[in-house]
Short mmCIF file of C-alpha atoms in Angstrom, two decimals:
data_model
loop_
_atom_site.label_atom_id
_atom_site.label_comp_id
_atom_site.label_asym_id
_atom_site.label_seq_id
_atom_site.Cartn_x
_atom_site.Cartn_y
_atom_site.Cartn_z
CA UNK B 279 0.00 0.00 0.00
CA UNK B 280 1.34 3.23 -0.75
CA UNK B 281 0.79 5.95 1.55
CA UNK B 282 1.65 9.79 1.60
CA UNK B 283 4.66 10.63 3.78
CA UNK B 284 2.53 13.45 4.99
CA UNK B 285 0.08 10.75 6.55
CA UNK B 286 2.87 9.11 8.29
CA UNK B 287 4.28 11.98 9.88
CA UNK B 288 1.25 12.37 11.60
CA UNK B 289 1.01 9.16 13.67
CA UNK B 290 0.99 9.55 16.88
CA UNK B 291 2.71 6.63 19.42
CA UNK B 292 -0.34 5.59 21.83
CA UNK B 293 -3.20 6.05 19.26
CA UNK B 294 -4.03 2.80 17.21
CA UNK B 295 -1.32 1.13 15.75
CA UNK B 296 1.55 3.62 17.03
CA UNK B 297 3.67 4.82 14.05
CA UNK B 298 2.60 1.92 11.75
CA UNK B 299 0.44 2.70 9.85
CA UNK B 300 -2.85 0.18 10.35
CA UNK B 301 -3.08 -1.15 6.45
CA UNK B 302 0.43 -1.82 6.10
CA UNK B 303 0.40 -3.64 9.19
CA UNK B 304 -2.20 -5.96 7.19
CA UNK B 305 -0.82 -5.67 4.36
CA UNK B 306 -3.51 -4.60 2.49
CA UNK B 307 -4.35 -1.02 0.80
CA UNK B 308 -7.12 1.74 2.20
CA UNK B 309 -9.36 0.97 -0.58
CA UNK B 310 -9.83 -2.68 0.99
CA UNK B 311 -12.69 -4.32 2.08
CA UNK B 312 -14.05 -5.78 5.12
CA UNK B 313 -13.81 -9.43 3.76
CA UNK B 314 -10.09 -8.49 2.70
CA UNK B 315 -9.13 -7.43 5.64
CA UNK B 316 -10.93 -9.93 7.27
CA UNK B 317 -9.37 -12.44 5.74
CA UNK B 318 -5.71 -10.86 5.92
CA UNK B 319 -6.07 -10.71 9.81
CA UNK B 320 -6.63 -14.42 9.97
CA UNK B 321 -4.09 -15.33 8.03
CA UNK B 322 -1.55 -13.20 10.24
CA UNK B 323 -3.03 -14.46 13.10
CA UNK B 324 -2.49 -17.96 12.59
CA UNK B 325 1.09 -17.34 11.49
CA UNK B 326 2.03 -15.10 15.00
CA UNK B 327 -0.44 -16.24 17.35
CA UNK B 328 1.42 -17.70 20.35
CA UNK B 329 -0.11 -20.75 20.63
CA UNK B 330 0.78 -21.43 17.29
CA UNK B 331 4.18 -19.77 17.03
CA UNK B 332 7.20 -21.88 16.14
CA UNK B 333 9.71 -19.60 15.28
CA UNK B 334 11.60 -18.21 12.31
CA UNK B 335 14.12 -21.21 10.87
CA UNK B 336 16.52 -18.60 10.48
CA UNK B 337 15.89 -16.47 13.39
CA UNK B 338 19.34 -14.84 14.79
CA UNK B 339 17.72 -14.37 18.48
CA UNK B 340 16.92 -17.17 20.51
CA UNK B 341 13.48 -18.60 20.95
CA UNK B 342 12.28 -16.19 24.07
CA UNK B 343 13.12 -13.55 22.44
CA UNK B 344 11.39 -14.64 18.84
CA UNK B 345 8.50 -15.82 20.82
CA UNK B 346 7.89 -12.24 22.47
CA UNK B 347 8.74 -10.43 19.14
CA UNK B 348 5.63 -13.03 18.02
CA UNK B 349 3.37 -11.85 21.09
CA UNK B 350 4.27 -7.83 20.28
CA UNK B 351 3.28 -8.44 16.23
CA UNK B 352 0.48 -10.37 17.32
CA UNK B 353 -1.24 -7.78 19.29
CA UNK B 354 -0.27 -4.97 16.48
CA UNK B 355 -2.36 -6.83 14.34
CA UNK B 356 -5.18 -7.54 16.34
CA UNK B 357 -5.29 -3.71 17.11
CA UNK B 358 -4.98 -3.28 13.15
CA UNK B 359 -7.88 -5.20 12.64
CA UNK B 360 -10.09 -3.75 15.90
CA UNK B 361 -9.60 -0.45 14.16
CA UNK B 362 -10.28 -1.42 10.45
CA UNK B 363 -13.05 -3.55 11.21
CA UNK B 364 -15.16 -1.21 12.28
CA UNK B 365 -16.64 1.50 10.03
CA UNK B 366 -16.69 4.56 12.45
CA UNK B 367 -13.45 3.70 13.84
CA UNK B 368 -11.95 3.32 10.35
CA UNK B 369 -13.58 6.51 9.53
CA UNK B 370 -11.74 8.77 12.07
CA UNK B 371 -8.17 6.94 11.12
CA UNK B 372 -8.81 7.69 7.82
CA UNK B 373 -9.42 11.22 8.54
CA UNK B 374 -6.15 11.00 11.28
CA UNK B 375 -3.83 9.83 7.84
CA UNK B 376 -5.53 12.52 5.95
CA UNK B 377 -5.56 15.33 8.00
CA UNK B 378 -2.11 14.34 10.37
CA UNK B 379 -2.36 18.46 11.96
CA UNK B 380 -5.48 18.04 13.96
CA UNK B 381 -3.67 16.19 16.59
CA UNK B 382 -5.65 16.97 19.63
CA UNK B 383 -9.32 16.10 17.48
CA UNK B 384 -7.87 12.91 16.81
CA UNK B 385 -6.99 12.15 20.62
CA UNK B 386 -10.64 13.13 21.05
CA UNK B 387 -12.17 10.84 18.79
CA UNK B 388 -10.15 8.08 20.13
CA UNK B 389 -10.28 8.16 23.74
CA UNK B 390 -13.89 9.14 22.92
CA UNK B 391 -14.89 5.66 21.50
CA UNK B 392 -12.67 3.58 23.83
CA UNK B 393 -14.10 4.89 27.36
CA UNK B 394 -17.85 5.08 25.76
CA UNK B 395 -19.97 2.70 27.41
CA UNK B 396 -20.21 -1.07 25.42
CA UNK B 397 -23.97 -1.02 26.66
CA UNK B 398 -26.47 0.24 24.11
CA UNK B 399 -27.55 3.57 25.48
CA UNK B 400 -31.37 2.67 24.08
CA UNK B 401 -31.13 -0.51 26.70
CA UNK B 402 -30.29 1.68 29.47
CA UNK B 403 -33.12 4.01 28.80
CA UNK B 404 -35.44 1.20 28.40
CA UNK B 405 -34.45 -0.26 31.62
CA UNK B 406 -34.35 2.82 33.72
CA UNK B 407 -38.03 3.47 32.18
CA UNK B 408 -38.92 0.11 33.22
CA UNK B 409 -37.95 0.63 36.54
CA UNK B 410 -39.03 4.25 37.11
CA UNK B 411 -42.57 2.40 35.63
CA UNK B 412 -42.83 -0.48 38.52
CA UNK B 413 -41.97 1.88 41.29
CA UNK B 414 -44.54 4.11 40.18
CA UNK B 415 -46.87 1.15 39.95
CA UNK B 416 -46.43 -0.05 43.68
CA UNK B 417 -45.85 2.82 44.87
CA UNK B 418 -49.42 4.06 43.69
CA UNK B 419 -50.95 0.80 45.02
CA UNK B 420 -49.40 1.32 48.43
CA UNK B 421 -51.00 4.83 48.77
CA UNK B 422 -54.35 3.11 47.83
CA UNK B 423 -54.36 0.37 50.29
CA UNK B 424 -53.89 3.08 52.47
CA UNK B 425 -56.29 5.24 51.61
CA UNK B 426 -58.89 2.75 51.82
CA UNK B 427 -57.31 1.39 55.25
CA UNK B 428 -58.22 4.86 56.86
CA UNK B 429 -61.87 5.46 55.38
CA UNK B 430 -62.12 1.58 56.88
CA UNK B 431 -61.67 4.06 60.13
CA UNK B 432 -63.86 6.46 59.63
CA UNK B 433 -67.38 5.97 61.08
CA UNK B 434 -69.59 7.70 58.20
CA UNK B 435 -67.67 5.18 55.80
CA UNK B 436 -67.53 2.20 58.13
CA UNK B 437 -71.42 2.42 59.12
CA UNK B 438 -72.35 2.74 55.17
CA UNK B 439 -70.00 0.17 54.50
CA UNK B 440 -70.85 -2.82 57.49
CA UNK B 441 -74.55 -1.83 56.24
CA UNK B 442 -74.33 -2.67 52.94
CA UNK B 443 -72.44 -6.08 54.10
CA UNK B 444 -75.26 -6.83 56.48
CA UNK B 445 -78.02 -6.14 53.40
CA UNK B 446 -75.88 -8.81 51.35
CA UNK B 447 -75.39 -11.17 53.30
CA UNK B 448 -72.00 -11.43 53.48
CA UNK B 449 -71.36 -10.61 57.45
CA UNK B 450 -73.87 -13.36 58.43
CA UNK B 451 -71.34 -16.24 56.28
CA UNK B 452 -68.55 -15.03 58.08
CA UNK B 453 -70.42 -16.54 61.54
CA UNK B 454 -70.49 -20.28 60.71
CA UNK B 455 -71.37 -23.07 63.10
CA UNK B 456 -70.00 -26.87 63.10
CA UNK B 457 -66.72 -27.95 61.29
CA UNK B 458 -66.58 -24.50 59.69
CA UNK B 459 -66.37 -22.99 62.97
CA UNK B 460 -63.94 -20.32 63.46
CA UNK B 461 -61.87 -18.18 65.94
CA UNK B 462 -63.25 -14.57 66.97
CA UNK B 463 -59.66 -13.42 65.05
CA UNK B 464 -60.65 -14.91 61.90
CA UNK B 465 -63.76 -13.85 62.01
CA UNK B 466 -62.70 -10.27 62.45
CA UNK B 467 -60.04 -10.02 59.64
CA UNK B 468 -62.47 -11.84 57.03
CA UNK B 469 -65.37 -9.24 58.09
CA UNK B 470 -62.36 -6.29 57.57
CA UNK B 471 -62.16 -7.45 54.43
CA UNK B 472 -65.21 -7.88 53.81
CA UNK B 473 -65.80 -3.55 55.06
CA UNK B 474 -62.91 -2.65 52.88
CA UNK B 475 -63.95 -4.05 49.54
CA UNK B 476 -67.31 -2.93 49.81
CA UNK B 477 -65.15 1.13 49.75
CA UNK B 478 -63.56 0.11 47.03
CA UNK B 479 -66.41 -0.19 45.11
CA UNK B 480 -68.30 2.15 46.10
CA UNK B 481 -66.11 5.01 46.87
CA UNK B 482 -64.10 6.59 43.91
CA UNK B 483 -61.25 8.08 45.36
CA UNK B 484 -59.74 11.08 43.66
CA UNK B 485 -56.23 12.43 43.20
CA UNK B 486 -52.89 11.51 44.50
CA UNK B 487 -54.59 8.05 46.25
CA UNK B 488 -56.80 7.82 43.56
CA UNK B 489 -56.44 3.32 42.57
CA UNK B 490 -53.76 2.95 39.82
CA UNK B 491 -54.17 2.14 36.14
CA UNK B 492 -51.60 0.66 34.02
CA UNK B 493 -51.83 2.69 30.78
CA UNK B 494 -50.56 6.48 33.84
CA UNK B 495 -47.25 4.62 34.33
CA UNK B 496 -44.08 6.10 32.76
CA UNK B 497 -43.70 3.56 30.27
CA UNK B 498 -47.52 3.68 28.49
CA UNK B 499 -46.95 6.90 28.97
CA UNK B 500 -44.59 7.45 26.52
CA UNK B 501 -45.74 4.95 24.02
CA UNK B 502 -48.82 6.38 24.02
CA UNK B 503 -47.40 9.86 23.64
CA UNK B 504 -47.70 9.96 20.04
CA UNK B 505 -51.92 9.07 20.22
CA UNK B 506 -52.23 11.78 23.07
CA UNK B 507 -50.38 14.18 20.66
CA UNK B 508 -52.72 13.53 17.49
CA UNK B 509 -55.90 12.98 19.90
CA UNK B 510 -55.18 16.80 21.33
CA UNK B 511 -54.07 18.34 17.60
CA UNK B 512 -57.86 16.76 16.34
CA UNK B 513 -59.68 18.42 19.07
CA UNK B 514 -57.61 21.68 19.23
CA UNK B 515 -58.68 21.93 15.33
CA UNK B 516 -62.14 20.50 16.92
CA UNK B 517 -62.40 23.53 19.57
CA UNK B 518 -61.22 26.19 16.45
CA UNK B 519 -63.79 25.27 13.87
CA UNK B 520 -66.73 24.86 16.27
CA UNK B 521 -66.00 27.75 18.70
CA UNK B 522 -64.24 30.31 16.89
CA UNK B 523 -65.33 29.98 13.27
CA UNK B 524 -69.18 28.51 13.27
CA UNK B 525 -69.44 30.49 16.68
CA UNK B 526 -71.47 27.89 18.35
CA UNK B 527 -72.13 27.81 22.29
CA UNK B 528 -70.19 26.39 24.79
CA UNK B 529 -71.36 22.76 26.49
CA UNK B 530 -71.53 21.72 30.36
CA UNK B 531 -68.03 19.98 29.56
CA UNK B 532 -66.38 23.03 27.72
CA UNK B 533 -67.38 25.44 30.11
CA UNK B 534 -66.15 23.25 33.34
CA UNK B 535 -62.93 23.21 31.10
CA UNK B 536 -62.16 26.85 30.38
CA UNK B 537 -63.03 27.38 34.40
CA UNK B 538 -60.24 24.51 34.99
CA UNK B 539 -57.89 26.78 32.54
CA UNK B 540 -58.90 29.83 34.32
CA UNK B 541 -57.62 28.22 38.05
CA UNK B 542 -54.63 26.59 36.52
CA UNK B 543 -56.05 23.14 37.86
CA UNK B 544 -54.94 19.46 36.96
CA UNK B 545 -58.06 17.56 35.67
CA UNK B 546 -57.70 15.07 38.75
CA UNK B 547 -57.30 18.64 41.23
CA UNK B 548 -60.49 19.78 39.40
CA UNK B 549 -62.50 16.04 39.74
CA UNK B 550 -61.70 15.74 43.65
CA UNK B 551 -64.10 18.90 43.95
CA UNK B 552 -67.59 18.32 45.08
CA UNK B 553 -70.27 18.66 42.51
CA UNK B 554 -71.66 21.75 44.58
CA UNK B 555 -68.73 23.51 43.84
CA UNK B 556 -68.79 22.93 40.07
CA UNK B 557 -72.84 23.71 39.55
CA UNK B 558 -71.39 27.05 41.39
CA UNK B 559 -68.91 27.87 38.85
CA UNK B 560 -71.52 27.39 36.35
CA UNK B 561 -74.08 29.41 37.76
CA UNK B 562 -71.72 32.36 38.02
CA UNK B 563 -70.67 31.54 34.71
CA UNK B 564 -66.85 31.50 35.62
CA UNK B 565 -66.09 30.60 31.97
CA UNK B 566 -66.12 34.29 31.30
CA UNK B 567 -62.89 36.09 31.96
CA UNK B 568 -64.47 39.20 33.37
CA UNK B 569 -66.81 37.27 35.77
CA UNK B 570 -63.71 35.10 36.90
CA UNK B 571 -61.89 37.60 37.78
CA UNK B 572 -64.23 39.00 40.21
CA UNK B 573 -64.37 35.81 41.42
CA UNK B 574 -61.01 35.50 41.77
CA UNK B 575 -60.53 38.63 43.61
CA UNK B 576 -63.80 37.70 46.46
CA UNK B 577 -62.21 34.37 46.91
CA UNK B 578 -58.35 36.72 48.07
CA UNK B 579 -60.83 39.40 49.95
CA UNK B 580 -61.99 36.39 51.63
CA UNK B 581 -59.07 34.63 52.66
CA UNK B 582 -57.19 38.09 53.71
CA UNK B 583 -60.71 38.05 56.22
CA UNK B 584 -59.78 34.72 58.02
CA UNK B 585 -56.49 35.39 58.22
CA UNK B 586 -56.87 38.44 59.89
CA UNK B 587 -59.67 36.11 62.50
CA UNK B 588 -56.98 33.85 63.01
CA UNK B 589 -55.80 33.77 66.33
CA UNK B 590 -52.20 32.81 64.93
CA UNK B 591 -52.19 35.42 61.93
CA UNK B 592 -52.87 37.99 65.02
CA UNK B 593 -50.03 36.89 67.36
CA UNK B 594 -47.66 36.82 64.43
CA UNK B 595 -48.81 40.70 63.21
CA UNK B 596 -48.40 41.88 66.61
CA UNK B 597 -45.05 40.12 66.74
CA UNK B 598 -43.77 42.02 63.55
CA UNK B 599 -45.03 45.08 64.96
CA UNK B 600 -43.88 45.34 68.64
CA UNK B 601 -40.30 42.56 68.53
CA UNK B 602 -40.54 42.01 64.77
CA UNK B 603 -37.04 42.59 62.80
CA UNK B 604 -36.00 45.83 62.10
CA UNK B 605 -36.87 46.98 65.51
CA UNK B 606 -34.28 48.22 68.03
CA UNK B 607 -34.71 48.36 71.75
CA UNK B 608 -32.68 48.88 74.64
CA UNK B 609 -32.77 47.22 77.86
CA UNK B 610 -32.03 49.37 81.29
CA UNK B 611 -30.00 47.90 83.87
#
């Protein structure tokens, strides 16, 4: 192979094959193939490898010394053929024989692919997803179970709840006689159970403890990003052509949703209020800016009211005005 004197000037000891250059090493030109160079490694390779090493017949040195000489062109070759073999790889040497002056871009490149990580970075983001996905799964169940473990406690719940049982059926199976006979203990878990199921079905808990569903994990999440993203561009267009074009009047459901808008509320913020609250909004008729506003500013007037009744907010007022900071006071003797 015939190479540019330029090109060999510029190798640098410590960055692929030292100051040989990597084709000569394999005795093949820079317009080879993989399957040439392929096949030119393992023909080296069976010649030098160590195991299979015999010697020169008319080596001068004696056989430690030819076997080591072996060892050292051994691994020059394999290191030819690591950095041939692969395309990026052979790219940037290429670019190191062609361009010899940009020393410190080729130490980049080079370092750059030998400390990256061997692990497809796509796995690792898959993985961590994965994981980030079953923590959030559990971790939603847990703060179920004990959500419905504390309505279990409380007496309007627990009274509605051992009522229905009774009106079932379902306490009086719990109390068997004869061989099915069992211990007050037993009794009493199976009828907590029996208390807590009967919330889960007929209480639908809102918000953070709200019961888990599969597809508001991480993971569905993001595979279903791409439907969420098309399902909100078709009703955005929806919303245009209906409500600013043809002009028509806003629904129950698009009013309640410009109010949400207006208070900057999640939709699961805005379902854990009571239905009271929302027939409220309506009949003020929040959706429009000018009456929201005035809402906005009664609902401040009236917070700024019981803050000033609060016991606490008036100990910590006369505080700031009597030993607040700022003042200075002096102390006689």
């Amino acid at each position: 192979a015939v190479l540019l004197p330029r090109a060999a000037r510029g190798l640098t000891e410590g960055l692929y094959c030292g100051r040989r250059v990597c084709y000569e090493v394999l005795g093949v030109s820079r317009q080879a193939s993989k399957s040439e160079i392929a096949r030119a490694y393992r023909q080296l390779a069976r010649k030098y490898h160590p195991d299979r090493y015999r010697g020169e017949p008319a080596a001068p040195s004696g056989d430690d010394d030819g076997a080591q000489a072996a060892h050292e062109k051994f691994l020059l070759i394999a290191t030819a053929y690591e950095t041939l073999k692969d395309e990026e790889t052979r790219k940037d040497y290429d670019y190191m024989l062609d361009h010899p002056e940009e020393y410190y871009r080729h130490y980049y490149h080079y370092y750059s692919r030998r400390l990256a990580p061997k692990v497809d970075v796509r796995i690792v983001i898959l993985v961590t997803v994965c994981a980030i996905s079953v923590f959030q799964f559990f971790s939603w169940w847990s703060s179920y179970n004990e959500a419905i473990n504390y309505l279990a406690t409380v007496p309007k719940y627990r009274i509605q709840a051992t009522e229905i049982a009774r009106q079932q059926g379902l306490l009086n199976k719990t109390k068997e006689k004869g061989k099915n006979r069992r211990s007050k203990e037993e009794i009493r878990e199976e009828e907590e159970e029996i208390i807590k199921d009967i919330i889960k079905n007929k209480i639908d808990i809102k918000g953070g403890y709200q019961k888990p569903k599969i597809y508001d994990i991480l993971l569905f999440q993001i595979l279903l990003a791409p439907f969420y993203l098309c399902k909100y561009i078709v009703w955005y267009c929806w919303w245009i052509y209906c409500f600013t074009i043809k002009g028509q009047e806003y629904g129950v459901e698009e009013k309640l949703y410009i109010i949400r808008r207006y208070m900057k509320m999640s939709q699961s913020q805005f379902d854990s209020l009571e239905d009271h609250q929302k027939e409220t909004f309506l009949e003020r008729q929040l959706w429009i800016r000018e009456n929201y506003e005035v809402y906005k500013r009664e609902q401040e007037e009236e917070l700024k009211k019981k803050m000033a009744m609060d016991p606490r907010w008036k100990r910590y007022r006369r505080w700031m005005k009597n030993e607040g900071p700022g003042r200075l006071t002096f102390i006689d003797d």
